[in-house]
Amino acid sequence: MKNRNILRAMLALLVIGLFVGLAACGKKPPQRRGARAGAGGTSDLASAALATYVAPGDLDEYYLFYSGGHSGHIFVAGIPSMRHIATIPVFSPYPGTGYGFDDESKEMLGEFSWGDAHHPGLSETNGEYDGRWLFINDNANGRMARIDLRDFKTKQILKIPNISANHGSSFITPNSEYATMATRMSIPIPEGKYADVTDYATKYKGVVAGIRIDPESGHLSLAWEIVVPPFNYDLGDAGKGPSEGFMFWTCYNSEREFIEGGKLEVTASQKDKDFILMIDYREAEKAIAAGNFSKIGGAQVIDPADAPGIAYFIPLAKSPHGVDVAPSGRWIIGSGKLSPTTTVFDIEKIKTAIAAKDFEETIDGIPVLTYSSVREAEIPVGLGPLHTQFDGKGYAYTSLFIESAVAKWKLPPYDEGADMSQYVVSKIPVAYNIGHLVTAEGDSMSPDGNYLVALNKLSKGRHLSVGPSIPESAQLIDISGDKMKLLYDAFTEPEPHYALIIKADKLDPIEVYKKDDPTWPKHPEAIWSVEEARIERRGKTVEVWMMAVRSFFAPDVIRVNRGDNVIVHLTNIEQTRDELHGFAITSYDINIVVDPGETKTVTFIADKAGVWPFYCTNFCSALHQEMQGYLLVK
Ligand code: K7E
Ligand code: CUA
């Protein structure tokens, strides 16, 4: 305790020192803190504090995009401060930004009020993050979403048929040709078809899919599906460099059974090996072009038995979880949860084995490559290996769920006959039970090798107690030196699975929607002056063109009859940053928010008679409280 107090005092002095330094340089524009990195400290704690301290008014070096799991959102934080900056609602309504209340976002959410966001994927050009779009899967409902990084807003949610619980998604090819999707829990296809679980082995199917990304707009569309055996397809990754053209997914339950009351955890862990499924997507394109598919549930589905060369299985130790392609593209890393090793496969050996038809067996038309022919090495990383990330300096970092640690190990080449344990060069404990981990630009072909974030499943109270429902924890780790150093504990709402870290200067978000900006589609119902504001009635439909500006709405009275269909197009005509307005109608469950220059439409039936005030929800000016009007329903 005494030690801690001394450290606290030292920290306080350091921080005061920084403030004094700041005051001395007076007012200056915010800058990224890279300039100050490297300033020395006097203890591990002090140097960690300095390494993560972003002075008031200064900016972080990186964006961290956390998936929000079953919250359906994406959380945005800065690195190294780990401060939460924003929440991007994707699969769930979010009253804070009015998401899910206006017609457009309501339609995007469709029949669902939530999703399970697991794996963000950034668009890439030549294997590097290009900062254009962020994609994310919905593990619950066969969907994927696209977020535009110019305004940090969800622009599309694509639902495709046949994919049941889309977990192995969204992993992006090096030039954003495709994002992946895959079935986690096999079912009879198409969805809606009935077969008892006693027929699991023959009537249930898995499906993997390639989602085409439009190179101009980022628009997502289904390109092809491939039917695969009823295993559980888990994590995925896209090849790059020598492995470009391939997609990889781990799978468990190669026992292909679901025994009622038999506990899948037991029945799916019988065999010593499960698989990585490898798809050649150029072959998939050829099969579609040649008409070599059948239509199932409206999708073009290829059967690998009719399309040799499209799919292969690579054996991998017991119940694998993560599969990760190293930055060079040559090494494919797979981790079996129930094996204390991580396995490195060589894409060159895989290609040779395919050419030589070096197969162990064939399952449902898919050849299984001979394990010993394609395996480069098994690395004894530790207990419960899940996911692997990279530093671009020849090292890999594997999360160890059971051991609650991160293992740093060397990628090939290895000495002939060497004891592989020597290549596990260091470990750092984390608190606790780590799932995913992410390094700066870690999925690109050139990771930055400075920061790693451990996404831990259990925080066990390393924070003020908030009752039994506790947050998830994330720890920032410095990986720039030989030894990994813990820098910071951060907490989030449930529940991040994966995250991505991108250099802040790769993004250039807009500050307002400019009135005549040709880069954005013009909203057909936008109005820009009080003169254009109006109410028109056609039969039982009342259409309102409303504008908001500090600090009034025009019009500010809407008169309708009970049962009328009311359409309100609201434009925020502000062109000043941070001048948002809200529009909430009391007791009508309506709450939209318009950013500067934005127009949104909300449609509703005026089914409650009476007088219903509407008001601005975003505190916008000194006279914000006065920004209100009335919906009069006769
Ligand atoms: Cu939680 Cu990637 Cu869905 Cu591993 S997944 S931990
Ligand atoms: Cu507009 Cu408050």
XYZ file of C-alpha atoms and ligand atoms in Angstrom:
642
model
C 0.000 0.000 0.000
C 2.755 2.355 0.975
C 4.537 1.640 -2.290
C 1.429 2.419 -4.199
C 1.041 5.770 -2.472
C 4.583 6.722 -3.332
C 3.963 5.754 -6.949
C 0.741 7.768 -6.967
C 2.573 10.794 -5.684
C 5.229 10.391 -8.350
C 2.579 10.088 -11.029
C 0.834 13.198 -9.786
C 4.096 15.085 -10.035
C 4.642 13.830 -13.564
C 1.161 14.838 -14.602
C 1.509 18.265 -13.014
C 4.762 18.625 -14.876
C 3.014 17.924 -18.123
C 0.292 20.495 -17.419
C 2.851 23.139 -16.624
C 4.583 22.286 -19.870
C 1.311 22.625 -21.739
C 0.379 25.930 -20.181
C 3.747 27.276 -21.233
C 3.076 26.650 -24.907
C -0.328 28.358 -24.708
C -3.116 27.628 -27.169
C -2.166 25.269 -29.945
C -4.149 23.072 -32.308
C -4.599 19.463 -31.170
C -1.805 17.209 -32.295
C -1.116 13.521 -32.176
C 1.046 12.510 -29.316
C 3.664 10.680 -31.402
C 5.889 13.718 -31.003
C 6.179 13.133 -27.277
C 6.508 9.327 -27.397
C 9.729 8.147 -25.898
C 9.805 10.590 -23.021
C 11.426 8.743 -20.160
C 9.901 7.671 -16.885
C 11.324 6.602 -13.590
C 9.445 3.366 -12.986
C 7.404 0.823 -14.912
C 4.240 2.492 -13.699
C 5.421 5.990 -14.505
C 6.650 5.031 -17.944
C 3.354 3.217 -18.624
C 1.508 6.362 -17.550
C 3.567 8.504 -19.881
C 3.187 6.039 -22.734
C -0.612 6.188 -22.546
C -1.098 9.802 -21.487
C -2.720 11.942 -24.157
C -2.759 15.486 -22.901
C -6.044 17.432 -22.805
C -6.710 18.701 -26.312
C -4.257 16.304 -27.954
C -5.251 13.383 -30.134
C -4.554 9.663 -30.117
C -2.330 8.006 -32.705
C -4.722 5.204 -33.649
C -8.382 4.380 -33.884
C -9.445 1.188 -32.144
C -12.670 -0.325 -33.478
C -14.058 -2.862 -31.004
C -16.900 -5.131 -32.018
C -19.746 -4.740 -29.561
C -20.931 -8.367 -29.575
C -24.608 -8.776 -28.728
C -24.983 -5.051 -28.074
C -25.029 -4.914 -31.881
C -22.754 -1.870 -31.931
C -19.125 -0.987 -32.642
C -17.198 0.979 -30.035
C -14.531 3.478 -31.097
C -11.594 4.238 -28.833
C -8.251 5.967 -29.217
C -4.839 4.383 -28.744
C -2.788 4.793 -26.626
C -5.273 6.532 -24.304
C -7.884 3.729 -24.645
C -10.518 6.407 -24.148
C -13.941 5.535 -25.562
C -14.786 8.175 -28.156
C -17.944 7.019 -29.895
C -20.403 4.209 -30.400
C -21.421 3.289 -33.936
C -24.807 1.592 -33.852
C -25.030 -1.179 -36.443
C -27.480 -4.001 -35.713
C -29.376 -2.447 -32.797
C -31.282 0.809 -32.361
C -29.330 3.502 -30.537
C -31.386 6.428 -29.266
C -28.206 8.483 -28.703
C -27.874 9.059 -32.436
C -31.510 8.412 -33.284
C -30.448 5.241 -35.097
C -33.304 2.847 -35.730
C -36.019 5.531 -35.437
C -35.937 7.199 -38.853
C -37.350 5.385 -41.888
C -33.996 4.596 -43.495
C -32.231 3.028 -40.523
C -35.441 1.255 -39.468
C -35.612 -0.342 -42.881
C -31.926 -1.377 -42.639
C -32.546 -3.092 -39.294
C -35.482 -4.892 -40.874
C -37.166 -7.547 -38.767
C -34.428 -7.602 -36.101
C -33.838 -5.377 -33.110
C -30.351 -6.705 -32.366
C -27.377 -8.488 -33.856
C -24.215 -10.110 -32.541
C -21.264 -8.137 -33.916
C -18.047 -10.170 -33.694
C -15.371 -9.396 -36.265
C -14.757 -5.978 -37.755
C -12.949 -5.953 -41.098
C -11.331 -2.889 -42.676
C -11.232 -2.331 -46.421
C -7.809 -2.876 -47.946
C -5.838 -1.776 -50.981
C -2.773 -3.883 -51.795
C -3.031 -5.567 -48.415
C -3.012 -2.277 -46.460
C -5.922 -0.705 -44.587
C -7.173 2.109 -46.786
C -9.564 3.733 -44.291
C -12.636 3.661 -46.538
C -15.051 1.155 -45.009
C -15.482 -0.944 -41.934
C -17.434 -4.188 -42.195
C -18.860 -6.350 -39.438
C -20.697 -9.649 -39.210
C -23.840 -10.533 -37.308
C -23.219 -13.890 -35.669
C -26.926 -14.331 -35.010
C -28.761 -13.589 -38.221
C -26.714 -14.307 -41.376
C -25.927 -10.645 -41.948
C -23.043 -8.292 -42.612
C -22.924 -4.505 -42.408
C -20.891 -1.739 -44.008
C -19.901 1.432 -42.183
C -18.669 4.419 -44.166
C -15.596 5.828 -42.425
C -16.203 9.285 -43.890
C -19.100 9.802 -41.489
C -18.845 6.706 -39.222
C -22.352 5.580 -40.089
C -23.848 2.243 -41.005
C -24.860 2.415 -44.653
C -25.934 -1.116 -45.456
C -26.952 -4.337 -43.764
C -26.956 -7.327 -46.096
C -28.893 -10.474 -45.202
C -28.191 -13.523 -47.288
C -29.948 -16.897 -47.399
C -28.588 -20.243 -46.142
C -25.889 -18.921 -43.790
C -26.887 -19.970 -40.297
C -25.207 -17.927 -37.564
C -22.576 -16.013 -39.533
C -19.458 -16.212 -37.356
C -16.468 -16.686 -39.710
C -16.907 -13.147 -40.991
C -16.088 -10.411 -41.989
C -12.562 -11.031 -43.265
C -11.480 -8.966 -46.222
C -9.352 -9.891 -49.252
C -6.242 -7.756 -49.970
C -7.976 -5.507 -52.493
C -11.433 -5.646 -50.905
C -12.833 -7.875 -53.617
C -14.640 -9.993 -51.055
C -15.685 -10.309 -47.464
C -16.264 -13.778 -46.020
C -19.382 -15.312 -44.495
C -19.836 -18.801 -43.038
C -22.276 -21.028 -41.173
C -21.400 -21.573 -37.554
C -24.320 -23.837 -36.692
C -25.388 -26.129 -39.499
C -29.064 -26.507 -40.371
C -31.080 -28.048 -43.204
C -31.042 -25.567 -46.088
C -32.783 -23.466 -47.191
C -33.768 -21.948 -43.858
C -37.293 -23.021 -42.988
C -36.762 -26.631 -44.126
C -37.386 -29.204 -41.401
C -35.242 -32.218 -40.519
C -34.786 -33.762 -37.098
C -31.395 -33.567 -35.366
C -31.295 -37.355 -35.600
C -30.644 -36.752 -39.333
C -27.877 -34.255 -38.582
C -25.078 -36.044 -40.461
C -26.910 -36.221 -43.765
C -29.588 -33.518 -43.834
C -27.841 -30.608 -42.119
C -25.402 -28.453 -44.109
C -22.849 -25.754 -43.653
C -22.437 -22.955 -46.190
C -19.585 -20.535 -46.819
C -20.021 -17.446 -48.949
C -18.122 -14.737 -50.764
C -19.653 -11.283 -50.417
C -18.641 -8.973 -53.243
C -17.619 -5.441 -52.272
C -18.227 -2.801 -54.926
C -14.855 -1.046 -55.410
C -16.467 2.392 -55.799
C -19.364 2.409 -53.363
C -18.493 -0.437 -50.997
C -21.952 -1.901 -51.646
C -22.194 -5.527 -50.516
C -23.806 -8.271 -52.587
C -23.765 -12.059 -52.555
C -21.338 -13.464 -55.148
C -21.403 -17.215 -54.440
C -22.106 -19.835 -51.822
C -20.495 -23.247 -51.365
C -22.225 -26.069 -49.523
C -19.940 -27.867 -47.075
C -20.327 -30.729 -44.557
C -22.323 -30.104 -41.365
C -19.404 -28.997 -39.228
C -19.302 -25.803 -37.182
C -17.357 -23.231 -39.235
C -15.709 -20.872 -36.831
C -13.076 -18.235 -37.556
C -11.797 -17.158 -40.941
C -9.173 -15.135 -42.732
C -8.337 -14.152 -46.295
C -5.038 -15.053 -47.935
C -2.554 -12.431 -49.127
C 0.689 -12.426 -51.117
C 1.330 -16.076 -52.036
C -1.966 -17.126 -50.426
C -4.037 -14.450 -52.188
C -7.027 -16.064 -53.868
C -7.780 -18.323 -50.922
C -10.069 -18.023 -47.924
C -9.629 -20.054 -44.757
C -12.050 -21.092 -42.030
C -11.456 -23.314 -39.030
C -14.157 -25.832 -38.195
C -14.996 -28.000 -35.212
C -17.440 -30.881 -34.821
C -15.955 -32.773 -37.749
C -17.603 -35.672 -35.896
C -20.670 -34.286 -37.759
C -23.178 -35.191 -35.138
C -25.549 -33.475 -32.776
C -26.660 -35.952 -30.147
C -29.642 -34.794 -28.128
C -28.505 -34.428 -24.518
C -25.034 -35.549 -25.546
C -23.326 -32.210 -24.895
C -21.680 -30.848 -28.025
C -18.636 -29.940 -25.947
C -18.099 -33.670 -25.469
C -19.310 -35.090 -28.770
C -17.414 -32.525 -30.859
C -14.161 -33.285 -29.083
C -13.819 -36.971 -29.941
C -11.410 -36.750 -32.840
C -7.795 -35.701 -32.481
C -8.031 -33.407 -35.438
C -10.566 -31.102 -37.016
C -9.906 -28.929 -40.049
C -9.197 -25.663 -41.754
C -11.453 -25.320 -44.797
C -9.624 -23.632 -47.669
C -11.608 -22.158 -50.579
C -10.105 -21.059 -53.902
C -12.378 -18.139 -54.719
C -11.168 -17.780 -58.295
C -12.410 -21.349 -58.846
C -15.711 -20.330 -57.258
C -15.984 -17.453 -59.736
C -15.324 -19.901 -62.604
C -17.965 -22.343 -61.359
C -20.558 -19.548 -61.204
C -19.589 -18.287 -64.685
C -19.897 -21.848 -66.047
C -23.354 -22.233 -64.495
C -22.031 -24.987 -62.238
C -24.347 -24.310 -59.297
C -27.857 -24.945 -58.052
C -30.310 -22.394 -56.692
C -31.052 -22.875 -53.017
C -33.110 -20.310 -51.148
C -32.497 -17.908 -54.054
C -28.692 -18.146 -53.833
C -26.265 -19.667 -56.339
C -24.772 -22.569 -54.404
C -21.789 -24.609 -55.597
C -21.334 -28.228 -54.496
C -17.590 -29.009 -54.193
C -18.315 -32.584 -55.343
C -19.185 -31.078 -58.754
C -16.401 -28.498 -58.750
C -13.020 -30.125 -58.050
C -10.285 -27.672 -57.063
C -12.630 -25.348 -55.225
C -12.294 -26.616 -51.636
C -9.777 -28.464 -49.449
C -9.570 -29.475 -45.830
C -6.327 -29.051 -43.883
C -6.197 -31.193 -40.696
C -5.617 -29.180 -37.532
C -5.406 -30.106 -33.874
C -8.612 -30.596 -31.923
C -11.474 -28.091 -31.899
C -9.651 -25.156 -33.447
C -10.770 -21.563 -33.030
C -8.614 -18.958 -34.779
C -6.965 -19.086 -38.185
C -4.728 -16.167 -39.084
C -2.636 -15.470 -42.153
C 0.789 -13.946 -41.403
C 1.616 -10.549 -43.000
C 3.785 -12.181 -45.689
C 0.865 -14.404 -46.678
C 3.029 -17.512 -46.577
C 2.166 -18.844 -43.106
C -1.326 -19.906 -42.112
C -1.599 -20.161 -38.321
C -4.271 -22.363 -36.763
C -4.933 -22.853 -33.065
C -6.714 -25.794 -31.486
C -8.437 -24.792 -28.239
C -7.873 -28.246 -26.786
C -4.258 -28.573 -27.823
C -1.405 -26.599 -26.216
C 0.106 -25.917 -29.624
C -0.397 -23.548 -32.485
C 0.222 -24.984 -35.932
C 1.976 -23.202 -38.784
C 1.081 -24.271 -42.328
C 3.056 -23.281 -45.404
C 1.010 -22.136 -48.405
C 3.810 -23.338 -50.715
C 3.572 -26.846 -49.248
C -0.214 -26.660 -49.558
C 0.056 -25.798 -53.243
C 2.558 -28.644 -53.787
C 0.287 -31.123 -52.000
C -2.672 -30.036 -54.134
C -0.649 -30.430 -57.344
C 0.534 -33.899 -56.258
C -2.974 -34.903 -55.068
C -1.366 -35.694 -51.742
C -4.658 -36.376 -49.920
C -5.534 -38.369 -46.786
C -9.200 -38.861 -47.698
C -12.166 -37.086 -49.237
C -15.184 -35.784 -47.291
C -18.333 -34.908 -49.257
C -16.207 -34.275 -52.351
C -13.600 -32.191 -50.496
C -10.043 -33.621 -50.447
C -8.231 -33.612 -47.092
C -4.576 -32.616 -47.549
C -1.992 -34.865 -45.881
C -1.197 -33.201 -42.572
C 2.510 -34.033 -42.472
C 2.949 -32.684 -46.010
C 1.534 -29.212 -45.357
C 2.476 -28.577 -41.737
C 5.545 -26.436 -41.187
C 5.683 -26.641 -37.390
C 3.741 -27.042 -34.175
C 4.639 -24.367 -31.653
C 4.096 -25.190 -27.949
C 2.643 -21.778 -27.107
C 0.686 -22.783 -23.994
C -2.807 -23.640 -22.825
C -5.915 -22.704 -24.755
C -4.490 -20.922 -27.810
C -7.197 -18.993 -29.650
C -6.093 -16.170 -31.911
C -2.842 -14.920 -33.413
C -1.663 -11.460 -34.408
C 1.599 -10.131 -35.831
C 4.112 -7.332 -35.395
C 5.644 -7.221 -38.872
C 9.053 -7.966 -37.358
C 8.860 -11.742 -37.701
C 6.908 -12.470 -34.506
C 3.454 -13.756 -33.807
C 1.358 -13.218 -30.668
C -1.115 -15.899 -29.653
C -3.819 -15.443 -27.023
C -3.956 -18.215 -24.409
C -7.447 -18.388 -22.956
C -6.801 -20.997 -20.276
C -3.402 -19.666 -19.298
C -4.592 -16.020 -19.285
C -1.524 -14.893 -21.175
C -0.180 -13.735 -24.515
C 2.666 -15.781 -25.999
C 5.144 -14.115 -28.326
C 6.766 -16.549 -30.729
C 8.907 -16.487 -33.809
C 7.544 -17.166 -37.279
C 9.557 -19.503 -39.605
C 12.249 -20.207 -40.670
C 13.256 -22.699 -37.969
C 16.397 -24.787 -37.574
C 16.126 -28.403 -38.712
C 15.170 -30.657 -35.800
C 15.169 -27.815 -33.292
C 13.254 -27.962 -30.003
C 10.298 -25.750 -30.939
C 9.862 -24.401 -27.408
C 12.892 -22.148 -27.945
C 10.854 -20.162 -30.469
C 8.341 -19.099 -27.812
C 10.344 -16.065 -26.792
C 8.226 -14.449 -24.083
C 4.876 -14.358 -22.343
C 2.845 -11.753 -20.517
C -0.019 -12.525 -18.122
C -3.330 -10.771 -18.784
C -6.380 -10.259 -16.560
C -8.079 -12.594 -17.380
C -8.952 -15.305 -19.884
C -8.111 -13.544 -23.105
C -10.133 -14.162 -26.275
C -9.042 -12.147 -29.269
C -6.050 -9.871 -29.402
C -5.187 -7.208 -31.934
C -2.019 -5.420 -32.982
C -1.752 -2.064 -34.702
C -2.583 -2.623 -38.397
C -2.269 -6.308 -37.488
C -4.341 -7.784 -40.333
C -2.505 -5.769 -42.982
C 0.676 -6.791 -44.804
C 2.706 -4.346 -42.686
C 1.747 -4.326 -39.001
C 3.223 -1.471 -36.969
C 4.717 -3.585 -34.177
C 4.121 -1.136 -31.304
C 0.744 -1.777 -29.666
C -1.246 -4.876 -28.830
C -4.659 -4.921 -27.186
C -5.688 -8.021 -25.244
C -9.465 -8.486 -25.285
C -10.151 -10.364 -22.084
C -13.305 -12.277 -21.400
C -13.300 -11.873 -17.640
C -12.304 -8.761 -15.737
C -13.178 -10.185 -12.302
C -13.448 -6.792 -10.730
C -10.332 -4.841 -11.698
C -12.658 -1.846 -11.626
C -15.185 -0.228 -9.292
C -17.882 -2.762 -8.620
C -21.042 -2.259 -10.639
C -22.956 -5.255 -9.390
C -23.033 -8.692 -10.947
C -23.248 -7.572 -14.590
C -19.688 -6.425 -15.120
C -17.898 -4.954 -18.115
C -15.398 -6.602 -20.416
C -11.772 -5.691 -20.080
C -9.154 -4.716 -22.612
C -5.472 -4.253 -21.838
C -3.036 -2.200 -23.835
C 0.376 -3.837 -24.157
C 3.581 -2.332 -25.519
C 5.198 -4.814 -27.937
C 7.878 -2.509 -29.314
C 10.691 -4.058 -27.261
C 11.831 -7.620 -26.598
C 9.687 -7.843 -23.494
C 5.968 -7.117 -23.634
C 4.864 -4.423 -21.173
C 1.399 -3.900 -19.759
C 0.395 -0.262 -20.141
C -3.277 0.180 -19.375
C -6.552 -1.470 -18.307
C -9.701 -0.333 -20.111
C -13.280 -1.515 -19.870
C -16.147 -1.691 -22.316
C -19.786 -2.651 -22.415
C -20.431 -6.260 -23.439
C -18.975 -7.550 -25.448
C -16.019 -7.088 -27.712
C -14.818 -10.157 -29.588
C -12.397 -8.828 -32.133
C -11.112 -5.306 -32.734
C -9.004 -3.541 -35.343
C -6.439 -0.783 -34.964
C -5.822 1.666 -37.812
C -3.512 4.684 -38.026
C -5.518 7.810 -37.286
C -4.105 9.700 -40.261
C -5.580 7.150 -42.675
C -9.027 8.497 -41.869
C -10.337 11.914 -42.783
C -13.920 12.050 -41.551
C -16.166 14.934 -42.559
C -17.209 17.512 -39.980
C -20.586 18.465 -41.456
C -22.660 17.398 -44.471
C -21.926 20.361 -46.717
C -24.925 21.821 -48.472
C -23.793 21.270 -52.041
C -21.197 18.554 -51.579
C -21.175 16.437 -54.752
C -19.558 13.500 -52.919
C -22.781 12.771 -50.993
C -26.079 11.866 -52.588
C -28.479 14.813 -52.309
C -31.429 14.031 -50.065
C -34.488 14.565 -52.275
C -36.513 16.014 -49.384
C -33.920 18.414 -47.968
C -34.960 22.027 -47.423
C -32.616 24.878 -46.545
C -34.826 27.807 -45.569
C -37.919 28.758 -43.586
C -39.590 29.631 -46.910
C -39.335 26.024 -48.074
C -40.774 24.661 -44.830
C -44.338 23.451 -45.378
C -47.090 20.952 -44.640
C -49.061 19.242 -47.425
C -52.091 17.004 -47.057
C -53.109 14.305 -49.561
C -56.147 12.400 -48.324
C -55.124 10.811 -45.032
C -51.427 11.497 -45.556
C -49.807 14.586 -44.077
C -46.283 15.337 -45.313
C -44.098 17.825 -43.459
C -40.882 19.455 -44.695
C -39.330 20.768 -41.510
C -36.074 22.546 -40.815
C -34.109 22.828 -37.602
C -31.640 25.558 -36.746
C -30.583 27.221 -33.477
C -33.066 27.419 -31.797
C -36.334 26.666 -33.560
C -38.196 24.274 -35.819
C -40.145 25.496 -38.855
C -42.970 24.638 -38.938
C -43.450 24.309 -35.208
C -47.093 23.214 -35.246
C -48.316 20.114 -37.083
C -52.117 19.707 -37.185
C -53.444 16.276 -38.123
C -56.488 14.087 -37.551
C -56.304 10.907 -35.541
C -55.369 8.012 -37.818
C -53.520 10.170 -40.362
C -50.274 8.887 -41.846
C -47.659 11.519 -40.975
C -44.341 11.885 -42.834
C -41.790 14.321 -41.429
C -38.650 15.208 -43.425
C -36.343 17.045 -41.046
C -33.282 18.942 -42.270
C -30.695 20.403 -39.937
C -29.540 23.432 -41.932
C -26.552 24.122 -39.667
C -23.142 24.087 -41.353
C -21.221 24.404 -38.097
C -19.474 21.432 -36.547
C -21.137 19.873 -33.496
C -24.464 21.682 -34.006
C -26.742 18.681 -33.931
C -30.481 18.847 -33.366
C -32.868 16.187 -32.201
C -36.561 15.727 -32.827
C -38.539 13.808 -30.240
C -42.318 13.621 -29.985
C -43.512 12.924 -26.463
C -45.386 9.654 -25.949
C -44.986 8.752 -29.647
C -41.725 6.790 -29.290
C -40.091 8.995 -31.909
C -36.548 10.238 -31.477
C -34.401 11.216 -34.425
C -31.160 13.169 -34.521
C -29.941 15.198 -37.493
C -26.300 16.156 -37.871
C -25.362 19.493 -39.482
C -26.563 19.402 -43.092
C -28.373 16.098 -42.682
C -31.961 15.221 -43.595
C -33.910 12.335 -42.101
C -37.438 11.121 -42.636
C -39.737 9.585 -40.045
C -43.162 8.160 -40.877
C -45.823 7.281 -38.325
C -49.537 6.924 -37.790
C -50.985 9.623 -35.538
C -52.915 7.072 -33.516
C -53.070 8.999 -30.244
C -55.404 11.985 -30.102
C -54.398 14.999 -28.078
C -51.631 17.552 -27.817
C -48.105 16.183 -28.037
C -45.121 18.472 -27.693
C -42.042 17.810 -29.763
C -38.604 19.111 -28.821
C -34.901 19.119 -29.601
C -33.003 16.413 -27.690
C -29.434 17.604 -28.351
C -28.359 20.511 -26.212
C -27.582 22.961 -29.025
C -27.607 26.505 -27.673
C -28.426 28.688 -24.717
C -32.042 28.597 -25.892
C -32.101 24.863 -26.540
C -34.906 24.375 -24.014
C -37.059 26.730 -26.116
C -36.584 24.603 -29.235
C -39.981 22.922 -29.284
C -43.357 22.717 -31.042
C -46.653 20.839 -30.989
C -48.192 17.893 -32.773
C -51.930 18.492 -32.514
C -53.961 15.361 -33.152
C -57.720 16.038 -33.478
Cu -15.318 -14.443 -29.456
Cu -13.823 -14.359 -32.843
Cu -16.611 -14.717 -32.096
Cu -12.753 -15.842 -30.553
S -14.780 -15.147 -31.301
S -12.763 -15.231 -28.536
Cu -31.617 22.019 -31.161
Cu -31.372 21.669 -28.935
